């Protein structure tokens, strides 16, 4: 009887865990479900995260003098990420390519590769 109860609880837990797992159905989901970052030779760091439809793109310098932070409504399609910054109400469009755990972003001629 104890073994039967143990098996029932184990199966229930397994079903519960798998039903809550997020599944990736497209590149936009892959970008949303992960945090992306890069550390530059200068010591600066670059981060991108998307929570539902809210995105944050941030650059921090090593000495923290120079900072860029874009955050606001984020729209992702098959080849671009657009963040409409809440502060300046401007839209910033990044073209991207996703391959394995690398997200290559391009903005206004500049390129950077972020890792998951």
C-alpha positions as a Python dict, from the first residue, in 0.01 Angstrom:
ca = {
    (1, 'X'): (0, 0, 0),
    (2, 'X'): (285, 240, 83),
    (3, 'X'): (451, 166, -250),
    (4, 'X'): (126, 237, -433),
    (5, 'X'): (87, 576, -258),
    (6, 'X'): (448, 659, -336),
    (7, 'X'): (397, 578, -706),
    (8, 'X'): (78, 786, -724),
    (9, 'X'): (252, 1087, -563),
    (10, 'X'): (556, 1049, -792),
    (11, 'X'): (341, 1034, -1107),
    (12, 'X'): (135, 1332, -991),
    (13, 'X'): (450, 1539, -926),
    (14, 'X'): (595, 1445, -1265),
    (15, 'X'): (275, 1548, -1444),
    (16, 'X'): (258, 1872, -1246),
    (17, 'X'): (619, 1962, -1330),
    (18, 'X'): (586, 1896, -1701),
    (19, 'X'): (258, 2081, -1737),
    (20, 'X'): (414, 2403, -1601),
    (21, 'X'): (720, 2399, -1824),
    (22, 'X'): (746, 2673, -2083),
    (23, 'X'): (776, 2563, -2442),
    (24, 'X'): (952, 2746, -2720),
    (25, 'X'): (748, 2773, -3036),
    (26, 'X'): (937, 3051, -3218),
    (27, 'X'): (1238, 3281, -3191),
    (28, 'X'): (1039, 3554, -3016),
    (29, 'X'): (954, 3308, -2739),
    (30, 'X'): (1318, 3202, -2716),
    (31, 'X'): (1423, 3565, -2670),
    (32, 'X'): (1149, 3634, -2414),
    (33, 'X'): (1222, 3326, -2207),
    (34, 'X'): (1590, 3404, -2153),
    (35, 'X'): (1815, 3681, -2029),
    (36, 'X'): (2089, 3787, -2271),
    (37, 'X'): (2420, 3949, -2185),
    (38, 'X'): (2772, 4029, -2299),
    (39, 'X'): (3085, 4151, -2127),
    (40, 'X'): (3297, 4378, -2349),
    (41, 'X'): (3677, 4409, -2350),
    (42, 'X'): (3642, 4759, -2205),
    (43, 'X'): (3471, 4610, -1899),
    (44, 'X'): (3127, 4736, -1999),
    (45, 'X'): (2831, 4502, -1983),
    (46, 'X'): (2529, 4477, -2211),
    (47, 'X'): (2202, 4313, -2103),
    (48, 'X'): (1870, 4242, -2271),
    (49, 'X'): (1566, 4096, -2102),
    (50, 'X'): (1203, 4075, -2204),
    (51, 'X'): (918, 4003, -1964),
    (52, 'X'): (596, 3950, -2157),
    (53, 'X'): (576, 4269, -2367),
    (54, 'X'): (815, 4481, -2156),
    (55, 'X'): (1178, 4491, -2267),
    (56, 'X'): (1494, 4633, -2113),
    (57, 'X'): (1818, 4692, -2300),
    (58, 'X'): (2098, 4822, -2080),
    (59, 'X'): (2464, 4913, -2125),
    (60, 'X'): (2676, 4979, -1816),
    (61, 'X'): (3035, 5097, -1832),
    (62, 'X'): (3301, 4958, -1600),
    (63, 'X'): (3335, 5290, -1419),
    (64, 'X'): (2955, 5346, -1430),
    (65, 'X'): (2999, 5693, -1587),
    (66, 'X'): (2828, 5597, -1911),
    (67, 'X'): (2495, 5421, -1897),
    (68, 'X'): (2226, 5353, -2151),
    (69, 'X'): (1895, 5209, -2048),
    (70, 'X'): (1599, 5157, -2278),
    (71, 'X'): (1290, 5009, -2124),
    (72, 'X'): (931, 4991, -2231),
    (73, 'X'): (692, 4817, -2465),
    (74, 'X'): (875, 4551, -2664),
    (75, 'X'): (761, 4396, -2992),
    (76, 'X'): (951, 4105, -3143),
    (77, 'X'): (894, 3972, -3493),
    (78, 'X'): (1089, 3727, -3708),
    (79, 'X'): (1387, 3960, -3764),
    (80, 'X'): (1365, 4262, -3532),
    (81, 'X'): (1317, 4370, -3173),
    (82, 'X'): (1157, 4710, -3115),
    (83, 'X'): (1166, 4875, -2773),
    (84, 'X'): (957, 5188, -2724),
    (85, 'X'): (1137, 5364, -2441),
    (86, 'X'): (905, 5481, -2161),
    (87, 'X'): (1114, 5791, -2088),
    (88, 'X'): (1179, 5949, -2427),
    (89, 'X'): (886, 5784, -2613),
    (90, 'X'): (1120, 5693, -2902),
    (91, 'X'): (1125, 5352, -3068),
    (92, 'X'): (1455, 5167, -3106),
    (93, 'X'): (1469, 4889, -3364),
    (94, 'X'): (1734, 4617, -3337),
    (95, 'X'): (1763, 4362, -3615),
    (96, 'X'): (1863, 4023, -3479),
    (97, 'X'): (1976, 3673, -3563),
    (98, 'X'): (1935, 3394, -3311),
    (99, 'X'): (2154, 3087, -3331),
    (100, 'X'): (2176, 2838, -3045),
    (101, 'X'): (2264, 3038, -2734),
    (102, 'X'): (2381, 3351, -2921),
    (103, 'X'): (2170, 3653, -3007),
    (104, 'X'): (2336, 3884, -3260),
    (105, 'X'): (2193, 4237, -3246),
    (106, 'X'): (2247, 4518, -3494),
    (107, 'X'): (2150, 4881, -3440),
    (108, 'X'): (2243, 5174, -3662),
    (109, 'X'): (2546, 4991, -3806),
    (110, 'X'): (2675, 4866, -3470),
    (111, 'X'): (2675, 4495, -3390),
    (112, 'X'): (2699, 4295, -3069),
    (113, 'X'): (2657, 3930, -2979),
    (114, 'X'): (2482, 3847, -2654),
    (115, 'X'): (2480, 3505, -2489),
    (116, 'X'): (2205, 3330, -2304),
}
